[in-house]
Amino acid sequence: MATDPIGAAGQAPLERVPTGIPGLDTVLRGGLLKAGIYIVRGEPGAGKTILGNQFCFNHAAAGHHAVYVTLMAETHDRMMQHMQTMSFFEPARIPDGLYYVSGFRVLEEDGITGFIDLLWREIRTHNATLLVLDGLIVTAESSGSDRDFRKFIHELQAHMAIEGCTALLLTNGRRNEYHPEYTMVDGLIELHDVLFGTQAERELEVRKLRGTDALRGRHSFRITDGGIVVYPRIEALLARPSAADQWPDERCATGVNQLDAMLGGGIPRSTATLVLGASGSGKTSLGLHFFSQSSAREPGLFFGFYETPLRLRHKAAGLGIMLDGLIEQGHLEILWHPPTEDILDALGNRLVEAVRRRRVKRLVIDGLLGFQEIAADRPHRIGRFLTALANELRVLNVTTVYTAETRNLIGGVIEGPTIGLSTIAENLILLRYVEIRSQLRRLISVVKMRDSDFDSSLREFRIMSTGIELADTFDSAEAILSGFPQLTTGELPADKAARRPRVK
Amino acid sequence: MATVLVVDDEFGIVDVLETILTDEGYRVLTACNGKQGLVRLSAGKPDVILLDFMMPILGGAEMLRAMAAEPAYQRIPVIMISSLGEDVIAEKCKGYAAFLHKPFRAAVVLNAVARVLDRAKNDAT
C-alpha cells in the first residue's frame, strides 16, 4: 500500500490503499485512505458491483485480503458468472484472498447489532484490509431510524479504524446526500450514466474525499473486458503541465527542404504547428514528411482520425516515403481512431500515454477536428481540452504538427476551425488551392511563427511521387495570383528537370 | 421421511432449496451459517446436509471439521455446495460425500440428495 507524499509536516503520512482500477487512482491521487469508509453511489447498472469486485481482486492480487458482503444483491454464483468474463477475475484468489458472504439473514434475524458484529468477525477471521458491503440501502432500511443508521456507520468507523480495514459501501441513488451516511463517511464516489444526444456515456465523480485531494468534476469511464477503466478529464489532469516549460532553441526539419528554408531552418522544437488547408490540399502529405524524419533520437507518433494505418502507409509510399522499415525499428507508431462513438478523454489519455511510453518527440495529429467531432455534444470543452493537451506536449519536448481542414475549397476567405488556435499552435502554415485557367494549383505560405523570423511569401507547391516540392521563389505563386502563370526563376524542381536538354 | 439440513448464508438459495426439497417429500431444516448449522444438528440429527462453503461466522469447512470431531455427527453425509470449483473445495474440506457446483438445477440437487441417502442406507446395512 502506498503512502501519501504530501503528508502534513510533523504528522505521519496517510497510508493509501490503491484500487488498482486504471485511471481511478489518478483521480483519487493514489487511492483511498487506509481505514476510511467510502460510499459508492449509482443507479442499478451503473457499475458499482464491478467496481467493488475489481477493487477486491486487485487488493487480493497485491497480497492482501478482502471480504465482500452482500445483502439483497444477486446471488454469489450469479455475480461470479458475470465477473468471470473480466480479466481481473481470478478464481484462485477465492477464498483465501477474497471471501464472499451474505449478511442478509443475520441482518434480518439479529438486526443492525448482529450485522455489525458479523462484519467485524469476518474482517478479523479473514484478516481483511478491505471490506465491500454491497447493498448499504438495505442496512439503512433495516435501521429503525436515521439515528440507528448513524450509529451503525459510527460503529463501523470504529471497527475499521481498529482493524486498519478500508470499507467501500455500495448503494443505489435512492437516498439523498443529506442523509447521515453521506456526512459521516470519508468519501463519496458517484457513478452516472449520461445521455449526450443519443450517445450514452458513463461518468464518475468524487463528490467528497476527506484528508486528501482528488481530481474534481466528472470523469468518463468504460466497463471493458478488463473491468472499469476511468479516463481522467484532460483539463483536470493536465490543468498544470507535469513539468517546467523549456526553450530548446533548436529546429526540427519538416522533411521538405524548401519549407525548412522558409521557416528559418525548420519548426522550432517543442512547439506546435497548425497546417490549415482544404480537403486534399496536402496537409496529411506534409504531416507524413514531418513524420518520416523520426528516428531513434526523435521517435514519432502519427495520431489520426480518418486514414487507417494501412492506407496511410500506402499514401506515404506514393510520396516516396517508406514507413515500414521505420515502424519495424520502432521509430514510428501510427494510432488510428475513427471519430465515431469514442470518449474524448479516452483519446486524450491514450495520446499522452503513447507519447510518454515511447518518449515521442515528433507528433502528427492528423485531423484536429476529429476531437471536435467526438465532443460534438459538448463543444464548450474542446478549447480547454486542446489547450491542456498542447501545454503538456510542449513540456514533454514534443514538436507537434496538427492538421485541420478549412471549410471552403477555393476562394479568398479562409474559414478555419472555430476553436482558439493561438493557445494550441505557435506556428501556422496555410495550404491553398488556386484555380487558374481551368487548373487547380497549390500554394503554401507560413502565416505565423511565434518569436521567430520567417519567409512569409506564397510559394507554389506540387505533390509528386517523390514527395512535396516547393518553388524556390515566390515568382510562380505571384504569377498564378496575377492570373498569368509562366515559368520564371521561381519554377518548381520538377519543371526544371522536364526542361533539361536530353542527352543522347 | 428423510430430513435434509440446508446450511447457506444466501437466503434466496435456502428458500429455493427448502421449496424443492419439501415438494419432493423431505423434511427440511435451515441455517444461515456453520454455527447455526451446528446448533440445528444438536437439536435433531438430519439424514443429509447441504452445506455451503463460504459463509459468515462459521464457514462450511469449519463446520465439517467440527462435525468430524463429534462422533455423533461423523456418519451424516454432507453434500458441499459452492460457486467455487471442486478443486478448491477438495483442498479445503475433508470428508464430504458429494459436491454440487452453483448454480444448479433442481433435478441435479434432488438426484444428488437421493443418491447420497441411498449410499448411506447401503453403508448402514
XYZ file of C-alpha atoms in Angstrom:
629
model
C 0.000 0.000 0.000
C 1.339 3.439 -0.914
C 1.809 6.369 1.413
C 0.835 9.916 0.640
C 3.940 12.003 -0.160
C 2.154 15.198 0.830
C 1.558 14.365 4.459
C 1.285 17.346 6.767
C 4.564 18.373 8.407
C 5.189 16.579 11.671
C 2.400 14.056 11.087
C 2.595 10.503 9.858
C 1.678 10.411 6.180
C -1.739 8.984 5.388
C -1.470 5.444 4.113
C -3.239 4.828 0.830
C -4.997 1.775 -0.495
C -4.755 1.761 -4.301
C -7.875 0.475 -6.010
C -5.808 -0.809 -8.923
C -8.602 0.370 -11.217
C -6.988 2.073 -14.219
C -7.444 5.826 -14.013
C -9.329 5.790 -10.689
C -6.182 6.004 -8.576
C -5.132 9.001 -10.681
C -8.470 10.660 -9.895
C -8.021 9.722 -6.206
C -4.387 10.907 -6.218
C -3.094 7.454 -5.337
C -6.056 5.612 -3.847
C -8.364 5.675 -0.862
C -7.106 6.280 2.643
C -6.481 3.224 4.781
C -9.244 2.525 7.335
C -11.540 5.048 5.671
C -15.191 4.410 4.844
C -16.347 5.331 1.350
C -19.737 5.241 -0.285
C -20.063 4.376 -3.968
C -23.456 5.516 -5.166
C -25.101 4.836 -8.501
C -28.293 3.671 -10.136
C -28.714 -0.047 -10.928
C -26.383 -0.935 -13.799
C -24.042 1.965 -13.079
C -21.103 -0.399 -12.395
C -20.938 -0.412 -8.561
C -20.667 -4.187 -8.203
C -17.970 -4.398 -10.860
C -16.054 -1.597 -9.172
C -16.318 -3.336 -5.787
C -15.248 -6.715 -7.148
C -12.427 -5.271 -9.235
C -11.068 -3.443 -6.189
C -11.254 -6.683 -4.149
C -9.495 -8.818 -6.759
C -6.774 -6.173 -7.227
C -6.366 -5.968 -3.451
C -6.053 -9.752 -3.208
C -3.631 -9.841 -6.146
C -1.430 -7.394 -4.222
C -1.195 -9.952 -1.400
C -3.896 -8.518 0.868
C -7.237 -9.917 1.998
C -10.732 -8.712 1.208
C -14.249 -9.625 2.273
C -17.252 -8.972 0.023
C -20.552 -8.874 1.907
C -23.826 -8.857 0.005
C -27.275 -8.030 1.253
C -30.170 -8.252 -1.161
C -27.893 -8.388 -4.193
C -27.651 -11.063 -6.869
C -26.509 -14.484 -5.646
C -22.760 -15.040 -5.392
C -22.700 -17.671 -8.124
C -24.579 -15.316 -10.470
C -22.214 -12.483 -9.588
C -19.202 -14.681 -10.283
C -20.686 -15.792 -13.589
C -20.915 -12.143 -14.600
C -17.434 -11.321 -13.360
C -15.619 -14.276 -14.877
C -15.651 -12.675 -18.324
C -13.462 -9.883 -16.950
C -9.718 -10.226 -16.861
C -9.354 -9.162 -13.210
C -11.430 -12.173 -12.106
C -9.008 -14.809 -10.867
C -10.908 -17.698 -9.217
C -7.722 -18.795 -7.458
C -7.966 -15.668 -5.243
C -11.157 -17.101 -3.670
C -11.479 -17.958 -0.778
C -8.050 -17.182 0.719
C -7.581 -13.692 -0.755
C -11.241 -12.817 -1.227
C -14.179 -14.194 0.736
C -17.856 -13.705 -0.200
C -20.608 -13.817 2.392
C -24.230 -12.820 2.541
C -25.257 -10.881 5.620
C -28.975 -10.612 4.919
C -30.190 -13.411 7.195
C -28.127 -12.099 10.088
C -29.431 -8.572 9.459
C -32.989 -9.924 9.366
C -32.652 -12.103 12.430
C -30.242 -10.170 14.648
C -30.741 -6.609 13.422
C -28.098 -3.930 12.975
C -26.216 -5.006 16.112
C -25.876 -8.572 14.879
C -24.900 -7.359 11.437
C -22.118 -5.079 12.660
C -20.871 -7.980 14.756
C -20.851 -10.159 11.626
C -18.830 -7.578 9.675
C -16.287 -7.249 12.457
C -15.904 -11.022 12.831
C -15.473 -11.537 9.099
C -12.776 -8.854 8.936
C -10.912 -10.471 11.837
C -11.396 -14.080 10.692
C -10.076 -13.372 7.215
C -7.506 -10.765 8.269
C -9.158 -8.431 5.771
C -7.867 -4.952 4.985
C -10.706 -4.283 2.537
C -14.420 -4.715 3.135
C -17.024 -4.217 0.417
C -20.640 -4.034 1.561
C -22.927 -4.409 -1.447
C -26.364 -3.029 -0.564
C -25.987 -0.273 2.020
C -29.565 0.793 1.310
C -30.810 -2.466 2.884
C -28.931 -1.627 6.073
C -30.478 1.835 6.041
C -33.943 0.350 5.571
C -33.367 -2.160 8.354
C -32.408 0.597 10.780
C -35.299 1.785 12.894
C -34.387 5.434 12.391
C -31.727 7.724 10.954
C -30.250 7.780 14.426
C -29.849 3.966 14.414
C -28.294 4.087 10.992
C -25.927 6.855 12.056
C -24.958 4.638 14.983
C -24.257 1.769 12.562
C -21.947 3.966 10.471
C -20.253 5.244 13.620
C -19.620 1.718 14.930
C -18.393 0.612 11.536
C -15.937 3.531 11.527
C -14.647 2.478 14.935
C -14.167 -1.139 13.819
C -12.478 -0.129 10.578
C -10.071 2.155 12.413
C -9.100 -0.535 14.928
C -8.699 -3.232 12.299
C -6.972 -0.967 9.744
C -9.569 -2.008 7.199
C -10.900 0.180 4.387
C -14.614 -0.109 3.631
C -16.480 0.500 0.412
C -20.241 0.744 0.839
C -22.195 0.317 -2.382
C -25.626 1.837 -2.645
C -28.127 2.990 -5.215
C -29.145 6.608 -5.583
C -32.416 6.482 -3.731
C -31.363 8.285 -0.538
C -30.341 11.889 -0.988
C -26.990 13.200 0.156
C -28.397 14.960 3.223
C -28.854 11.603 4.901
C -26.421 10.921 7.736
C -24.266 8.364 5.934
C -23.029 10.973 3.478
C -21.961 13.411 6.160
C -20.253 10.761 8.267
C -18.222 8.788 5.740
C -14.770 9.737 4.470
C -15.710 9.897 0.836
C -18.493 9.705 -1.691
C -17.990 8.473 -5.241
C -20.876 8.702 -7.677
C -21.360 6.725 -10.875
C -23.581 8.209 -13.551
C -24.923 7.112 -16.910
C -25.429 10.213 -19.023
C -27.011 10.675 -22.424
C -25.423 13.179 -24.807
C -27.903 13.310 -27.655
C -28.311 9.642 -28.448
C -24.883 8.655 -27.126
C -24.622 7.186 -23.618
C -21.509 7.787 -21.567
C -20.601 6.598 -18.086
C -19.165 9.166 -15.699
C -17.561 9.013 -12.253
C -17.367 11.865 -9.785
C -15.641 12.090 -6.425
C -18.120 14.238 -4.516
C -16.328 14.114 -1.201
C -12.907 12.954 -0.063
C -11.665 13.685 3.416
C -7.993 14.216 4.165
C -6.791 14.198 0.597
C -7.173 15.873 -2.748
C -8.905 14.410 -5.799
C -9.387 15.416 -9.404
C -12.695 17.207 -9.102
C -15.541 17.068 -11.550
C -16.802 14.231 -13.692
C -14.557 11.733 -15.441
C -15.673 9.330 -18.146
C -15.315 5.605 -17.639
C -15.979 2.430 -19.527
C -16.760 -1.120 -18.489
C -14.421 -3.199 -20.603
C -13.327 -6.843 -20.684
C -10.714 -5.786 -18.162
C -13.294 -4.190 -15.841
C -13.694 -0.497 -15.203
C -11.301 1.933 -16.872
C -11.558 5.577 -15.825
C -10.357 8.332 -18.133
C -9.439 11.362 -16.021
C -10.742 14.552 -17.622
C -7.799 16.000 -19.525
C -8.423 19.604 -18.447
C -8.352 18.496 -14.783
C -5.489 16.022 -15.153
C -3.289 18.447 -17.070
C -4.590 21.662 -15.525
C -0.939 22.369 -14.918
C 1.669 20.719 -17.137
C 3.585 17.885 -15.497
C 6.982 19.612 -15.851
C 8.509 23.048 -16.240
C 8.498 24.551 -19.712
C 11.764 24.648 -21.660
C 13.037 26.623 -24.601
C 15.426 24.347 -26.528
C 16.130 26.933 -29.271
C 16.598 24.194 -31.846
C 14.887 23.475 -35.127
C 13.112 20.379 -36.308
C 13.273 19.510 -40.022
C 9.904 19.178 -41.770
C 11.230 16.771 -44.389
C 10.718 19.413 -47.100
C 13.945 21.359 -47.508
C 12.424 24.415 -49.176
C 9.843 24.693 -46.408
C 12.590 24.454 -43.783
C 14.289 27.385 -45.510
C 11.051 29.421 -45.329
C 10.798 28.569 -41.634
C 14.335 29.740 -40.970
C 15.753 26.250 -40.550
C 12.702 24.200 -39.601
C 9.974 24.190 -36.982
C 11.141 25.434 -33.556
C 11.487 22.373 -31.343
C 8.809 21.751 -28.666
C 6.323 23.986 -30.412
C 3.057 23.212 -32.157
C 2.353 23.976 -35.789
C -1.070 24.049 -37.353
C -1.256 23.129 -41.019
C -4.509 24.555 -42.288
C -5.927 23.753 -45.710
C -8.881 22.498 -47.708
C -9.579 18.827 -48.227
C -6.915 17.292 -50.463
C -4.642 20.326 -50.281
C -1.710 18.281 -48.963
C -1.986 18.555 -45.167
C -1.569 14.841 -44.454
C 1.222 14.637 -47.063
C 3.091 17.416 -45.292
C 2.475 15.658 -41.972
C 3.901 12.437 -43.415
C 7.062 14.282 -44.487
C 7.497 15.569 -40.957
C 6.709 12.124 -39.527
C 9.231 10.413 -41.844
C 12.078 12.353 -40.205
C 11.547 10.368 -36.972
C 14.469 8.387 -35.645
C 15.702 6.588 -32.546
C 16.596 10.011 -31.118
C 13.296 11.505 -32.198
C 10.598 8.811 -32.032
C 7.481 9.721 -33.986
C 3.758 9.201 -33.478
C 1.050 9.692 -36.084
C -2.318 10.102 -34.339
C -5.008 10.182 -36.963
C -8.766 10.038 -37.241
C -9.534 9.424 -40.865
C -6.983 7.220 -42.617
C -6.244 3.709 -41.413
C -2.569 2.784 -40.818
C -2.604 0.664 -43.992
C -3.918 3.480 -46.158
C -1.517 5.897 -44.555
C 1.453 3.660 -45.356
C 0.284 3.414 -48.982
C -0.180 7.160 -49.149
C 3.339 7.686 -47.819
C 4.731 5.191 -50.350
C 3.040 7.245 -53.071
C 5.172 10.187 -51.918
C 8.341 8.109 -51.951
C 8.241 7.790 -48.147
C 8.723 4.212 -46.935
C 7.416 3.921 -43.378
C 7.513 0.146 -42.873
C 11.208 -0.056 -42.044
C 10.976 2.791 -39.541
C 7.913 1.191 -37.941
C 9.735 -2.141 -37.634
C 12.680 -0.391 -35.998
C 10.280 1.154 -33.501
C 10.958 4.739 -34.573
C 7.376 5.279 -35.691
C 3.949 4.403 -34.402
C 0.623 5.021 -36.114
C -2.526 5.202 -33.994
C -5.862 5.440 -35.739
C -9.124 6.391 -34.020
C -12.205 6.814 -36.189
C -14.218 9.768 -34.841
C -17.287 7.705 -34.035
C -18.523 6.794 -30.538
C -15.327 7.353 -28.663
C -14.732 9.198 -25.406
C -12.849 12.465 -25.697
C -10.781 11.851 -22.577
C -10.069 8.254 -23.574
C -8.441 9.680 -26.698
C -6.572 12.359 -24.783
C -5.270 9.885 -22.216
C -4.306 7.405 -24.945
C -2.402 10.129 -26.784
C -0.492 11.303 -23.707
C 0.226 7.684 -22.702
C 1.537 6.859 -26.200
C 3.766 9.941 -26.132
C 5.149 9.134 -22.673
C 5.568 5.412 -23.368
C 7.916 5.911 -26.317
C 9.227 9.365 -25.363
C 7.833 10.670 -28.616
C 9.462 13.816 -29.960
C 7.650 14.168 -33.299
C 3.885 14.066 -33.242
C 1.404 14.482 -36.054
C -2.245 14.884 -35.065
C -3.939 14.446 -38.398
C -7.391 15.964 -38.350
C -7.687 18.213 -35.310
C -11.404 18.356 -35.983
C -11.624 14.652 -35.082
C -11.519 15.731 -31.437
C -14.221 18.277 -32.161
C -16.441 15.668 -33.814
C -16.123 13.312 -30.840
C -17.029 16.157 -28.472
C -19.810 17.405 -30.742
C -22.352 17.285 -27.908
C -20.050 19.184 -25.543
C -18.461 21.857 -27.740
C -17.594 24.033 -24.735
C -14.940 21.505 -23.671
C -12.859 21.322 -26.815
C -10.884 24.562 -26.434
C -9.735 23.817 -22.864
C -9.136 20.172 -23.737
C -6.806 21.010 -26.624
C -5.062 23.765 -24.674
C -4.284 21.399 -21.769
C -3.074 18.766 -24.209
C -0.901 21.236 -26.131
C 0.680 22.580 -22.919
C 1.571 19.080 -21.764
C 3.042 18.145 -25.153
C 5.278 21.226 -25.015
C 6.784 20.325 -21.642
C 7.306 16.761 -22.865
C 9.505 18.344 -25.575
C 7.233 17.172 -28.338
C 7.205 19.041 -31.620
C 3.641 18.735 -32.845
C 2.111 19.200 -36.267
C -1.671 19.455 -36.254
C -3.614 19.377 -39.458
C -7.031 20.970 -39.748
C -9.410 21.377 -42.612
C -10.735 24.698 -43.849
C -14.364 24.669 -44.878
C -14.055 26.345 -48.275
C -12.108 24.620 -51.039
C -11.208 27.649 -53.123
C -11.545 31.356 -52.541
C -10.115 34.349 -50.805
C -11.835 33.786 -47.444
C -10.387 31.040 -45.244
C -12.685 29.559 -42.638
C -10.639 27.665 -40.097
C -11.729 25.702 -37.033
C -13.859 27.589 -34.534
C -11.511 26.837 -31.637
C -8.939 29.225 -30.165
C -5.983 28.358 -32.330
C -3.494 30.726 -30.749
C -3.437 28.739 -27.484
C -2.853 25.492 -29.331
C -0.318 26.361 -32.020
C 2.517 28.861 -32.139
C 3.053 28.394 -35.854
C 0.590 28.433 -38.714
C 1.110 27.123 -42.240
C -1.596 27.676 -44.811
C -2.199 25.480 -47.853
C -4.487 26.881 -50.529
C -5.928 25.913 -53.857
C -5.960 28.497 -56.609
C -7.988 27.987 -59.759
C -6.333 29.404 -62.835
C -7.220 28.744 -66.425
C -9.220 25.577 -65.558
C -6.384 24.225 -63.430
C -6.074 23.845 -59.705
C -2.670 24.877 -58.343
C -1.492 24.654 -54.758
C 0.090 27.456 -52.753
C 1.764 27.294 -49.376
C 2.574 30.118 -47.003
C 3.848 30.483 -43.471
C 1.356 32.772 -41.759
C 2.692 32.820 -38.234
C 5.759 31.745 -36.263
C 5.946 32.775 -32.652
C 9.057 34.781 -31.685
C 10.884 33.834 -34.846
C 11.616 35.291 -38.265
C 10.241 33.534 -41.329
C 9.681 33.923 -45.059
C 6.059 34.966 -45.415
C 5.924 34.751 -49.203
C 3.492 32.493 -51.028
C 5.062 29.535 -52.811
C 3.592 27.206 -55.332
C 3.991 23.533 -54.423
C 3.246 20.210 -56.018
C 2.741 16.741 -54.619
C 4.922 14.410 -56.684
C 5.750 10.711 -56.486
C 8.994 11.848 -54.865
C 7.209 13.966 -52.284
C 6.263 17.607 -51.845
C 8.211 20.103 -53.945
C 8.139 23.847 -53.403
C 9.141 26.519 -55.869
C 12.437 28.131 -54.942
C 10.959 31.625 -55.028
C 7.564 33.295 -54.851
C 7.606 34.245 -58.569
C 5.436 31.380 -59.818
C 2.947 31.965 -56.998
C 2.829 35.629 -57.846
C 2.233 34.821 -61.474
C -0.571 32.408 -60.545
C -2.246 35.014 -58.372
C -1.930 37.617 -61.125
C -3.723 35.255 -63.458
C -0.780 34.882 -65.832
C 1.247 31.870 -64.748
C 4.516 31.488 -66.587
C 7.794 29.775 -65.908
C 10.249 32.140 -64.356
C 13.165 31.670 -62.000
C 10.659 30.523 -59.388
C 9.902 27.305 -61.212
C 9.409 24.010 -59.438
C 12.257 21.476 -59.442
C 10.050 19.074 -61.414
C 9.571 21.645 -64.177
C 13.267 22.344 -64.152
C 14.005 18.646 -64.676
C 11.495 18.487 -67.525
C 13.227 21.402 -69.271
C 16.660 19.843 -69.059
C 18.064 19.011 -72.568
C 18.045 15.330 -73.289
C 21.487 13.758 -73.557
C 21.832 11.383 -76.449
C -39.399 -39.163 5.503
C -35.756 -38.158 5.395
C -34.593 -34.873 6.899
C -32.300 -32.516 4.999
C -30.404 -29.682 6.680
C -29.644 -26.795 4.322
C -26.841 -24.512 5.530
C -26.294 -21.449 3.338
C -25.932 -17.725 4.019
C -27.800 -16.715 0.868
C -31.463 -16.610 1.792
C -32.624 -16.948 -1.801
C -30.803 -20.227 -2.227
C -32.042 -21.524 1.132
C -35.625 -20.653 0.215
C -35.425 -22.354 -3.177
C -33.810 -25.487 -1.775
C -36.391 -25.628 1.003
C -39.215 -25.425 -1.553
C -37.960 -28.082 -3.952
C -36.945 -30.486 -1.194
C -40.258 -30.070 0.656
C -42.151 -30.662 -2.602
C -40.192 -33.877 -3.013
C -41.349 -35.054 0.409
C -38.289 -34.270 2.516
C -38.424 -32.573 5.878
C -36.165 -29.521 5.687
C -34.209 -27.661 8.372
C -32.295 -24.487 7.550
C -29.380 -22.496 8.921
C -27.604 -19.404 7.612
C -24.072 -20.238 8.759
C -21.983 -23.058 10.157
C -22.515 -22.047 13.754
C -26.272 -22.085 13.337
C -25.908 -25.370 11.446
C -24.204 -26.991 14.444
C -26.999 -25.746 16.705
C -29.574 -27.359 14.373
C -27.578 -30.624 14.490
C -27.706 -30.726 18.229
C -31.497 -30.282 18.108
C -32.112 -33.205 15.793
C -29.929 -35.335 13.568
C -30.640 -34.838 9.827
C -30.122 -37.627 7.291
C -28.141 -35.459 4.900
C -26.672 -31.931 4.903
C -26.422 -29.498 2.004
C -23.546 -27.279 3.135
C -22.344 -24.049 1.551
C -18.608 -23.377 1.640
C -18.352 -19.586 2.052
C -20.485 -18.302 4.911
C -20.092 -15.735 7.669
C -19.299 -16.559 11.299
C -18.508 -20.235 10.597
C -17.791 -21.432 7.057
C -18.537 -24.845 5.540
C -15.010 -26.205 6.011
C -15.061 -25.248 9.705
C -18.464 -26.835 10.233
C -17.204 -30.050 8.611
C -14.205 -30.031 10.957
C -16.452 -29.533 13.977
C -18.651 -32.441 12.836
C -15.621 -34.687 12.367
C -14.635 -34.032 15.971
C -18.051 -35.130 17.246
C -18.680 -38.911 16.906
C -22.452 -38.418 16.782
C -22.167 -36.392 13.568
C -19.416 -38.287 11.772
C -21.735 -40.520 9.788
C -24.061 -37.797 8.494
C -23.384 -37.443 4.763
C -22.576 -33.910 3.614
C -23.071 -32.500 0.108
C -20.869 -29.424 -0.332
C -22.389 -26.649 -2.471
C -20.353 -23.756 -3.824
C -19.815 -21.420 -6.743
C -16.103 -22.223 -6.450
C -14.557 -25.151 -8.287
C -14.474 -28.641 -6.757
C -10.674 -28.475 -6.695
C -10.855 -25.618 -4.168
C -13.428 -27.462 -2.066
C -11.415 -30.698 -2.183
C -8.360 -28.816 -0.967
C -10.157 -27.082 1.902
C -12.726 -29.656 3.009
C -12.330 -33.233 4.157
C -14.899 -35.994 4.477
C -17.787 -34.735 2.353
C -19.872 -37.156 0.304
C -20.583 -35.154 -2.859
C -20.151 -31.737 -4.432
C -22.633 -29.551 -6.289
C -21.494 -26.538 -8.255
C -23.667 -23.408 -8.012
C -25.802 -22.546 -9.874
C -27.540 -25.895 -10.041
C -30.798 -27.256 -11.432
C -33.460 -28.687 -9.111
C -33.159 -32.141 -10.669
C -29.408 -32.200 -10.024
C -29.926 -31.399 -6.328
C -32.705 -33.943 -5.889
C -30.679 -36.594 -7.669
C -27.611 -35.903 -5.500
C -29.633 -35.990 -2.283
C -31.337 -39.273 -3.269
C -28.027 -40.829 -4.318
C -26.226 -39.855 -1.113
C -29.126 -41.090 1.026
C -29.148 -44.444 -0.838
C -25.426 -44.827 -0.354
C -25.752 -44.027 3.361
C -28.551 -46.617 3.701
C -26.461 -49.275 1.942
C -23.443 -48.463 4.111
C -25.591 -48.863 7.215
C -26.858 -52.261 6.132
